[in-house]
Amino acid sequence: KSKSGNGFWLRGFQTGHRTTPMQPRSDFWYVETYRWHFQQNGKVKIFELAYYGNQYRWGDCGREKNWLAPGALYESNLSEILKGSKYQYSALYEFATHQKGYKFFPHRFVWNYPEHKYIEYLIKLKLFRLAEDIFTEDDSLSLYIKGKNACEVLNCSPEILPLLISLNVKDDELRFINYAFSKGCKFNEIQFYNYSYFFGLDRDLLKCTKYTSLDKLIKYLISIPKEQRTETRLFSYSERGKLRYLASDYMDYISWCKELKYDLKNSMILFPKNFKDTHDEVSKIYQEHKDKLAKRALKRMETKYHKNILPRLSFLFEKSSDKYTVVVPTCKDDIVKEGHSLHHCVGGYAERVLKGETIIVFVRKLEQPDTSFFTCEINDNFSIRQLRGNRNKEAPKDVERFITKVVREAKSNDCSENSQRKAECA
C-alpha cells in the first residue's frame, strides 16, 4: 500500500539466471524495472527505471509499454493490500493462483477491473482463459458487460454453461459454441475437442449436421484416404491442415448437391465411397447446370433489352456524318466481339449494358460499318465516360468531335421526348 494512503503500488521485476559455461554454479539476478501507482481516484501513474538525459534513474514514463512480457504475480500480500479497497472482490488472488507460476498481465487486470467487474463471475466459474482474453484482446469480445449474472455476461443459455465451464473456453470458442447451439447443433466436451482439433472452429461445416450427426461427419472426413481427396490445396504441411482443406472441399460438394436438388439424406450421396471421383463428377454436372441457368438468364436479359432499351438507343444514337457512323450493339456477343477485336475490356460491361446500367455504342468508319474502330461508354446523364480504340488508344480529335455532337443531340432529343410524354400524360 502507498505510505500516503493514496491507493497502492504494483512493482514489476525482471529475473533470470546467469550461467557460467563449464561450471556448475549459476547466479540468480533480478532488477526492478516498472512501478504502477494505482490511486484512489482511479488515476494511474507509471514509472520506469531508464535513462533520462544522461542519468539512469526512476522517471514518469507517462504511458504503458505494450511490449512488456506477461509475468507471475507475487500473491502473498494480496489479501492484506486489497482488503477494504474496490478490488477486494475482484478475484485477483484466485486468478493469479489458479495455476502455479501462472503468467498474465497483473497491471492490466488492476487497471481495467473497474470497467470489467463482471470478470468476478468468470473467475469464480473457473473460466480463466476467457478472463485473460479481456485484458489481452481488443474491445470486440462477445461479452455483455452489463450482464447481471454469468449467463447474461456470456450471452448464453443455462443449458450451455456447464459445457463452457468444463472446456474453460476462450472468446472465439464461446462465439463458436453459442453459434452452434443456436443452429441446433449440440455437442459434448469430447465432440468439441474432436471437432476443433481436426477442423478448427469452422462454422460452415456445422451446417452439414442438418443431414447427419456430428460424430458421423467427423468419422467420415477423417476416414477418407489421401488418394481419394481432391488434389487442390494439399500443400499444407500438417495433417490437420490438410483435413481442414478437405472439409472446405466437402462443403463445396454439399452446396453443389443442394443446388442440384440431390437427396442429402441418402447416405450414399452424403458420404460417397470415393470422395475425389464423386466430387469431380458433381463439380462438372454443377458447372453445366450453372451454364444452362446463365444462358437462360442471358436470353431473358437480351429479350428485355430488345424490347425496352434497344429501340430508344437506336433512335438516340444511330447517327452518321460524312466520315463516321454510330452502331448500337444488339446483344452480348456484339460487345464481347468488340472487346476481342480492339483488345480492351468492354466485354466485361455486357451485362450492365443489357440491364440498362450504362450505355455502350460503337463508332465506325462510314465505309466500314462492320469493322471495329472506337468504343464509347456514355453515362445516364449523357456525358462521355470513355472513348477507346485498339488497345485503349485515345481517339483523334475529329472522332471525338463527332461522338460529342451525337451525344449532345441525343440528350436534346431525349429531353424533348420526355417533355412530350409528360404533356400527353397531362
PDB file of C-alpha atoms in Angstrom, residues 122-341:
ATOM      1  CA  LEU A 122     -15.854 -15.673 -14.930  1.00  0.00           C
ATOM      2  CA  ILE A 123     -13.094 -16.376 -12.407  1.00  0.00           C
ATOM      3  CA  LYS A 124     -15.477 -17.946  -9.886  1.00  0.00           C
ATOM      4  CA  LEU A 125     -16.737 -20.209 -12.691  1.00  0.00           C
ATOM      5  CA  LYS A 126     -13.087 -21.074 -13.465  1.00  0.00           C
ATOM      6  CA  LEU A 127     -13.286 -19.531 -16.952  1.00  0.00           C
ATOM      7  CA  PHE A 128      -9.707 -18.339 -16.637  1.00  0.00           C
ATOM      8  CA  ARG A 129      -8.855 -18.337 -20.367  1.00  0.00           C
ATOM      9  CA  LEU A 130     -11.848 -16.122 -21.125  1.00  0.00           C
ATOM     10  CA  ALA A 131     -10.902 -13.800 -18.256  1.00  0.00           C
ATOM     11  CA  GLU A 132      -7.403 -13.478 -19.714  1.00  0.00           C
ATOM     12  CA  ASP A 133      -8.896 -12.557 -23.123  1.00  0.00           C
ATOM     13  CA  ILE A 134     -10.473  -9.496 -21.536  1.00  0.00           C
ATOM     14  CA  PHE A 135      -7.078  -7.957 -20.790  1.00  0.00           C
ATOM     15  CA  THR A 136      -5.140  -9.183 -23.813  1.00  0.00           C
ATOM     16  CA  GLU A 137      -7.624  -8.847 -26.691  1.00  0.00           C
ATOM     17  CA  ASP A 138      -9.310  -5.766 -28.138  1.00  0.00           C
ATOM     18  CA  ASP A 139     -12.812  -4.497 -27.329  1.00  0.00           C
ATOM     19  CA  SER A 140     -14.513  -6.848 -29.801  1.00  0.00           C
ATOM     20  CA  LEU A 141     -15.200  -9.596 -27.252  1.00  0.00           C
ATOM     21  CA  SER A 142     -18.609 -11.242 -27.379  1.00  0.00           C
ATOM     22  CA  LEU A 143     -19.460 -10.407 -23.768  1.00  0.00           C
ATOM     23  CA  TYR A 144     -22.336  -8.320 -22.437  1.00  0.00           C
ATOM     24  CA  ILE A 145     -20.570  -6.164 -19.864  1.00  0.00           C
ATOM     25  CA  LYS A 146     -23.822  -5.023 -18.234  1.00  0.00           C
ATOM     26  CA  GLY A 147     -24.970  -8.579 -17.516  1.00  0.00           C
ATOM     27  CA  LYS A 148     -26.267  -9.244 -14.006  1.00  0.00           C
ATOM     28  CA  ASN A 149     -25.308 -12.918 -13.951  1.00  0.00           C
ATOM     29  CA  ALA A 150     -22.924 -15.288 -15.693  1.00  0.00           C
ATOM     30  CA  CYS A 151     -25.350 -16.345 -18.440  1.00  0.00           C
ATOM     31  CA  GLU A 152     -26.130 -12.731 -19.342  1.00  0.00           C
ATOM     32  CA  VAL A 153     -22.441 -11.816 -19.445  1.00  0.00           C
ATOM     33  CA  LEU A 154     -21.677 -14.819 -21.682  1.00  0.00           C
ATOM     34  CA  ASN A 155     -24.777 -14.309 -23.862  1.00  0.00           C
ATOM     35  CA  CYS A 156     -25.593 -17.990 -23.422  1.00  0.00           C
ATOM     36  CA  SER A 157     -28.411 -20.161 -22.130  1.00  0.00           C
ATOM     37  CA  PRO A 158     -28.109 -22.068 -18.823  1.00  0.00           C
ATOM     38  CA  GLU A 159     -28.025 -25.257 -20.916  1.00  0.00           C
ATOM     39  CA  ILE A 160     -24.625 -24.299 -22.412  1.00  0.00           C
ATOM     40  CA  LEU A 161     -22.985 -23.018 -19.221  1.00  0.00           C
ATOM     41  CA  PRO A 162     -21.735 -26.416 -17.908  1.00  0.00           C
ATOM     42  CA  LEU A 163     -20.036 -27.113 -21.258  1.00  0.00           C
ATOM     43  CA  LEU A 164     -18.349 -23.693 -21.264  1.00  0.00           C
ATOM     44  CA  ILE A 165     -17.048 -24.288 -17.746  1.00  0.00           C
ATOM     45  CA  SER A 166     -15.750 -27.796 -18.479  1.00  0.00           C
ATOM     46  CA  LEU A 167     -13.935 -26.506 -21.589  1.00  0.00           C
ATOM     47  CA  ASN A 168     -12.605 -23.355 -19.891  1.00  0.00           C
ATOM     48  CA  VAL A 169     -13.373 -21.576 -23.178  1.00  0.00           C
ATOM     49  CA  LYS A 170     -11.672 -18.620 -24.830  1.00  0.00           C
ATOM     50  CA  ASP A 171     -13.699 -15.891 -26.536  1.00  0.00           C
ATOM     51  CA  ASP A 172     -13.552 -17.376 -30.039  1.00  0.00           C
ATOM     52  CA  GLU A 173     -14.667 -20.763 -28.656  1.00  0.00           C
ATOM     53  CA  LEU A 174     -17.521 -19.066 -26.797  1.00  0.00           C
ATOM     54  CA  ARG A 175     -18.700 -17.457 -30.050  1.00  0.00           C
ATOM     55  CA  PHE A 176     -18.491 -20.780 -31.874  1.00  0.00           C
ATOM     56  CA  ILE A 177     -20.421 -22.737 -29.233  1.00  0.00           C
ATOM     57  CA  ASN A 178     -23.151 -20.093 -28.983  1.00  0.00           C
ATOM     58  CA  TYR A 179     -23.475 -20.140 -32.781  1.00  0.00           C
ATOM     59  CA  ALA A 180     -23.569 -23.953 -32.932  1.00  0.00           C
ATOM     60  CA  PHE A 181     -26.292 -24.284 -30.300  1.00  0.00           C
ATOM     61  CA  SER A 182     -28.329 -21.509 -31.931  1.00  0.00           C
ATOM     62  CA  LYS A 183     -28.331 -23.594 -35.139  1.00  0.00           C
ATOM     63  CA  GLY A 184     -29.458 -26.702 -33.280  1.00  0.00           C
ATOM     64  CA  CYS A 185     -26.036 -28.400 -33.341  1.00  0.00           C
ATOM     65  CA  LYS A 186     -25.400 -29.586 -29.802  1.00  0.00           C
ATOM     66  CA  PHE A 187     -22.274 -31.410 -28.735  1.00  0.00           C
ATOM     67  CA  ASN A 188     -20.497 -32.529 -25.609  1.00  0.00           C
ATOM     68  CA  GLU A 189     -16.955 -31.899 -24.422  1.00  0.00           C
ATOM     69  CA  ILE A 190     -15.384 -34.828 -26.317  1.00  0.00           C
ATOM     70  CA  GLN A 191     -17.176 -33.940 -29.558  1.00  0.00           C
ATOM     71  CA  PHE A 192     -15.989 -30.340 -29.270  1.00  0.00           C
ATOM     72  CA  TYR A 193     -12.375 -31.417 -28.735  1.00  0.00           C
ATOM     73  CA  ASN A 194     -12.518 -33.768 -31.737  1.00  0.00           C
ATOM     74  CA  TYR A 195     -14.149 -31.195 -33.995  1.00  0.00           C
ATOM     75  CA  SER A 196     -11.888 -28.275 -33.010  1.00  0.00           C
ATOM     76  CA  TYR A 197      -8.754 -30.437 -33.173  1.00  0.00           C
ATOM     77  CA  PHE A 198      -9.343 -31.537 -36.761  1.00  0.00           C
ATOM     78  CA  PHE A 199     -11.367 -28.658 -38.224  1.00  0.00           C
ATOM     79  CA  GLY A 200     -10.741 -25.645 -36.010  1.00  0.00           C
ATOM     80  CA  LEU A 201     -13.826 -23.511 -35.385  1.00  0.00           C
ATOM     81  CA  ASP A 202     -15.258 -23.850 -38.896  1.00  0.00           C
ATOM     82  CA  ARG A 203     -18.897 -22.734 -38.761  1.00  0.00           C
ATOM     83  CA  ASP A 204     -19.782 -23.713 -42.317  1.00  0.00           C
ATOM     84  CA  LEU A 205     -19.071 -27.386 -41.736  1.00  0.00           C
ATOM     85  CA  LEU A 206     -21.620 -27.399 -38.910  1.00  0.00           C
ATOM     86  CA  LYS A 207     -24.375 -26.873 -41.483  1.00  0.00           C
ATOM     87  CA  CYS A 208     -23.890 -30.484 -42.577  1.00  0.00           C
ATOM     88  CA  THR A 209     -25.266 -31.651 -39.229  1.00  0.00           C
ATOM     89  CA  LYS A 210     -28.674 -30.854 -40.709  1.00  0.00           C
ATOM     90  CA  TYR A 211     -28.365 -34.162 -42.551  1.00  0.00           C
ATOM     91  CA  THR A 212     -26.309 -36.283 -40.156  1.00  0.00           C
ATOM     92  CA  SER A 213     -24.802 -36.398 -36.684  1.00  0.00           C
ATOM     93  CA  LEU A 214     -21.596 -34.605 -35.773  1.00  0.00           C
ATOM     94  CA  ASP A 215     -19.874 -37.882 -34.865  1.00  0.00           C
ATOM     95  CA  LYS A 216     -20.658 -39.471 -38.240  1.00  0.00           C
ATOM     96  CA  LEU A 217     -19.485 -36.369 -40.087  1.00  0.00           C
ATOM     97  CA  ILE A 218     -16.130 -36.255 -38.279  1.00  0.00           C
ATOM     98  CA  LYS A 219     -15.651 -40.006 -38.646  1.00  0.00           C
ATOM     99  CA  TYR A 220     -16.312 -39.878 -42.398  1.00  0.00           C
ATOM    100  CA  LEU A 221     -13.955 -36.981 -43.157  1.00  0.00           C
ATOM    101  CA  ILE A 222     -11.136 -38.487 -41.121  1.00  0.00           C
ATOM    102  CA  SER A 223     -11.601 -41.872 -42.816  1.00  0.00           C
ATOM    103  CA  ILE A 224     -11.216 -40.532 -46.383  1.00  0.00           C
ATOM    104  CA  PRO A 225      -7.908 -41.944 -47.727  1.00  0.00           C
ATOM    105  CA  LYS A 226      -5.313 -39.492 -49.014  1.00  0.00           C
ATOM    106  CA  GLU A 227      -5.631 -40.822 -52.572  1.00  0.00           C
ATOM    107  CA  GLN A 228      -9.396 -40.043 -52.551  1.00  0.00           C
ATOM    108  CA  ARG A 229      -9.001 -36.430 -51.505  1.00  0.00           C
ATOM    109  CA  THR A 230      -9.134 -33.611 -54.029  1.00  0.00           C
ATOM    110  CA  GLU A 231      -5.715 -32.531 -55.238  1.00  0.00           C
ATOM    111  CA  THR A 232      -6.257 -28.818 -54.629  1.00  0.00           C
ATOM    112  CA  ARG A 233      -4.670 -27.144 -51.621  1.00  0.00           C
ATOM    113  CA  LEU A 234      -2.785 -30.227 -50.452  1.00  0.00           C
ATOM    114  CA  PHE A 235       0.343 -28.118 -49.966  1.00  0.00           C
ATOM    115  CA  SER A 236      -0.353 -27.801 -46.230  1.00  0.00           C
ATOM    116  CA  TYR A 237       2.406 -29.392 -44.180  1.00  0.00           C
ATOM    117  CA  SER A 238       0.313 -30.709 -41.271  1.00  0.00           C
ATOM    118  CA  GLU A 239      -2.260 -33.466 -41.483  1.00  0.00           C
ATOM    119  CA  ARG A 240      -4.756 -31.305 -39.618  1.00  0.00           C
ATOM    120  CA  GLY A 241      -4.240 -28.521 -42.150  1.00  0.00           C
ATOM    121  CA  LYS A 242      -4.997 -30.945 -44.966  1.00  0.00           C
ATOM    122  CA  LEU A 243      -8.144 -32.132 -43.186  1.00  0.00           C
ATOM    123  CA  ARG A 244      -9.370 -28.537 -42.898  1.00  0.00           C
ATOM    124  CA  TYR A 245      -8.871 -28.043 -46.621  1.00  0.00           C
ATOM    125  CA  LEU A 246     -10.698 -31.336 -47.176  1.00  0.00           C
ATOM    126  CA  ALA A 247     -13.592 -30.027 -45.069  1.00  0.00           C
ATOM    127  CA  SER A 248     -13.748 -26.948 -47.313  1.00  0.00           C
ATOM    128  CA  ASP A 249     -13.913 -29.171 -50.417  1.00  0.00           C
ATOM    129  CA  TYR A 250     -16.598 -31.271 -48.755  1.00  0.00           C
ATOM    130  CA  MET A 251     -18.665 -28.153 -48.081  1.00  0.00           C
ATOM    131  CA  ASP A 252     -18.372 -27.223 -51.768  1.00  0.00           C
ATOM    132  CA  TYR A 253     -19.602 -30.706 -52.670  1.00  0.00           C
ATOM    133  CA  ILE A 254     -22.597 -30.395 -50.302  1.00  0.00           C
ATOM    134  CA  SER A 255     -23.531 -26.961 -51.673  1.00  0.00           C
ATOM    135  CA  TRP A 256     -23.469 -28.318 -55.243  1.00  0.00           C
ATOM    136  CA  CYS A 257     -25.681 -31.246 -54.223  1.00  0.00           C
ATOM    137  CA  LYS A 258     -28.181 -28.837 -52.644  1.00  0.00           C
ATOM    138  CA  GLU A 259     -28.219 -26.689 -55.789  1.00  0.00           C
ATOM    139  CA  LEU A 260     -28.784 -29.782 -57.929  1.00  0.00           C
ATOM    140  CA  LYS A 261     -31.558 -30.911 -55.510  1.00  0.00           C
ATOM    141  CA  TYR A 262     -29.891 -34.216 -54.636  1.00  0.00           C
ATOM    142  CA  ASP A 263     -31.296 -36.142 -51.667  1.00  0.00           C
ATOM    143  CA  LEU A 264     -28.710 -35.427 -48.979  1.00  0.00           C
ATOM    144  CA  LYS A 265     -30.492 -37.692 -46.514  1.00  0.00           C
ATOM    145  CA  ASN A 266     -29.301 -40.562 -48.694  1.00  0.00           C
ATOM    146  CA  SER A 267     -26.062 -41.772 -47.076  1.00  0.00           C
ATOM    147  CA  MET A 268     -24.634 -42.796 -50.472  1.00  0.00           C
ATOM    148  CA  ILE A 269     -24.825 -39.159 -51.594  1.00  0.00           C
ATOM    149  CA  LEU A 270     -23.891 -37.611 -48.252  1.00  0.00           C
ATOM    150  CA  PHE A 271     -20.930 -39.949 -47.696  1.00  0.00           C
ATOM    151  CA  PRO A 272     -19.682 -41.099 -51.139  1.00  0.00           C
ATOM    152  CA  LYS A 273     -17.282 -44.057 -51.103  1.00  0.00           C
ATOM    153  CA  ASN A 274     -14.803 -42.381 -53.424  1.00  0.00           C
ATOM    154  CA  PHE A 275     -14.897 -38.720 -52.478  1.00  0.00           C
ATOM    155  CA  LYS A 276     -12.490 -37.408 -55.116  1.00  0.00           C
ATOM    156  CA  ASP A 277     -14.219 -39.008 -58.105  1.00  0.00           C
ATOM    157  CA  THR A 278     -17.670 -38.061 -56.837  1.00  0.00           C
ATOM    158  CA  HIS A 279     -16.533 -34.508 -56.034  1.00  0.00           C
ATOM    159  CA  ASP A 280     -15.109 -34.045 -59.545  1.00  0.00           C
ATOM    160  CA  GLU A 281     -18.160 -35.565 -61.242  1.00  0.00           C
ATOM    161  CA  VAL A 282     -20.656 -33.442 -59.305  1.00  0.00           C
ATOM    162  CA  SER A 283     -18.473 -30.369 -59.942  1.00  0.00           C
ATOM    163  CA  LYS A 284     -18.734 -30.970 -63.683  1.00  0.00           C
ATOM    164  CA  ILE A 285     -22.521 -31.508 -63.520  1.00  0.00           C
ATOM    165  CA  TYR A 286     -22.931 -28.400 -61.370  1.00  0.00           C
ATOM    166  CA  GLN A 287     -20.921 -26.272 -63.815  1.00  0.00           C
ATOM    167  CA  GLU A 288     -23.066 -27.484 -66.707  1.00  0.00           C
ATOM    168  CA  HIS A 289     -26.145 -26.666 -64.640  1.00  0.00           C
ATOM    169  CA  LYS A 290     -24.849 -23.154 -63.931  1.00  0.00           C
ATOM    170  CA  ASP A 291     -24.047 -22.644 -67.616  1.00  0.00           C
ATOM    171  CA  LYS A 292     -27.631 -23.569 -68.543  1.00  0.00           C
ATOM    172  CA  LEU A 293     -29.011 -21.171 -65.952  1.00  0.00           C
ATOM    173  CA  ALA A 294     -26.671 -18.431 -67.185  1.00  0.00           C
ATOM    174  CA  LYS A 295     -27.810 -18.948 -70.778  1.00  0.00           C
ATOM    175  CA  ARG A 296     -31.468 -18.744 -69.745  1.00  0.00           C
ATOM    176  CA  ALA A 297     -30.821 -15.625 -67.704  1.00  0.00           C
ATOM    177  CA  LEU A 298     -28.899 -14.064 -70.596  1.00  0.00           C
ATOM    178  CA  LYS A 299     -31.724 -14.864 -73.012  1.00  0.00           C
ATOM    179  CA  ARG A 300     -34.278 -13.216 -70.703  1.00  0.00           C
ATOM    180  CA  MET A 301     -31.978 -10.223 -70.282  1.00  0.00           C
ATOM    181  CA  GLU A 302     -31.486  -9.795 -74.036  1.00  0.00           C
ATOM    182  CA  THR A 303     -35.246 -10.104 -74.656  1.00  0.00           C
ATOM    183  CA  LYS A 304     -35.907  -7.238 -72.236  1.00  0.00           C
ATOM    184  CA  TYR A 305     -33.066  -5.267 -73.785  1.00  0.00           C
ATOM    185  CA  HIS A 306     -34.516  -5.668 -77.299  1.00  0.00           C
ATOM    186  CA  LYS A 307     -37.965  -4.688 -76.093  1.00  0.00           C
ATOM    187  CA  ASN A 308     -37.300  -1.822 -73.674  1.00  0.00           C
ATOM    188  CA  ILE A 309     -33.808  -0.382 -74.274  1.00  0.00           C
ATOM    189  CA  LEU A 310     -32.520  -1.047 -77.796  1.00  0.00           C
ATOM    190  CA  PRO A 311     -35.252   0.917 -79.702  1.00  0.00           C
ATOM    191  CA  ARG A 312     -34.580   4.023 -77.614  1.00  0.00           C
ATOM    192  CA  LEU A 313     -30.783   3.779 -78.008  1.00  0.00           C
ATOM    193  CA  SER A 314     -31.099   3.243 -81.757  1.00  0.00           C
ATOM    194  CA  PHE A 315     -33.333   6.310 -82.061  1.00  0.00           C
ATOM    195  CA  LEU A 316     -30.983   8.497 -80.000  1.00  0.00           C
ATOM    196  CA  PHE A 317     -27.511   7.410 -81.135  1.00  0.00           C
ATOM    197  CA  GLU A 318     -27.556   5.797 -84.584  1.00  0.00           C
ATOM    198  CA  LYS A 319     -26.345   8.891 -86.476  1.00  0.00           C
ATOM    199  CA  SER A 320     -23.793   9.395 -89.261  1.00  0.00           C
ATOM    200  CA  SER A 321     -21.528  12.071 -90.704  1.00  0.00           C
ATOM    201  CA  ASP A 322     -19.617  12.125 -93.965  1.00  0.00           C
ATOM    202  CA  LYS A 323     -16.837  10.008 -92.361  1.00  0.00           C
ATOM    203  CA  TYR A 324     -18.215   8.180 -89.296  1.00  0.00           C
ATOM    204  CA  THR A 325     -21.332   6.368 -88.065  1.00  0.00           C
ATOM    205  CA  VAL A 326     -22.587   5.049 -84.727  1.00  0.00           C
ATOM    206  CA  VAL A 327     -23.712   1.432 -84.263  1.00  0.00           C
ATOM    207  CA  VAL A 328     -25.668   0.292 -81.187  1.00  0.00           C
ATOM    208  CA  PRO A 329     -24.906  -3.303 -80.022  1.00  0.00           C
ATOM    209  CA  THR A 330     -27.874  -5.666 -80.212  1.00  0.00           C
ATOM    210  CA  CYS A 331     -26.692  -8.469 -77.902  1.00  0.00           C
ATOM    211  CA  LYS A 332     -23.938  -9.570 -75.510  1.00  0.00           C
ATOM    212  CA  ASP A 333     -21.933 -11.203 -78.301  1.00  0.00           C
ATOM    213  CA  ASP A 334     -21.631  -7.882 -80.137  1.00  0.00           C
ATOM    214  CA  ILE A 335     -20.000  -6.290 -77.087  1.00  0.00           C
ATOM    215  CA  VAL A 336     -17.705  -9.244 -76.384  1.00  0.00           C
ATOM    216  CA  LYS A 337     -16.612  -9.338 -80.035  1.00  0.00           C
ATOM    217  CA  GLU A 338     -15.863  -5.617 -79.903  1.00  0.00           C
ATOM    218  CA  GLY A 339     -13.600  -6.161 -76.891  1.00  0.00           C
ATOM    219  CA  HIS A 340     -11.735  -9.002 -78.614  1.00  0.00           C
ATOM    220  CA  SER A 341     -11.277  -7.008 -81.817  1.00  0.00           C
TER     221      SER A 341
END
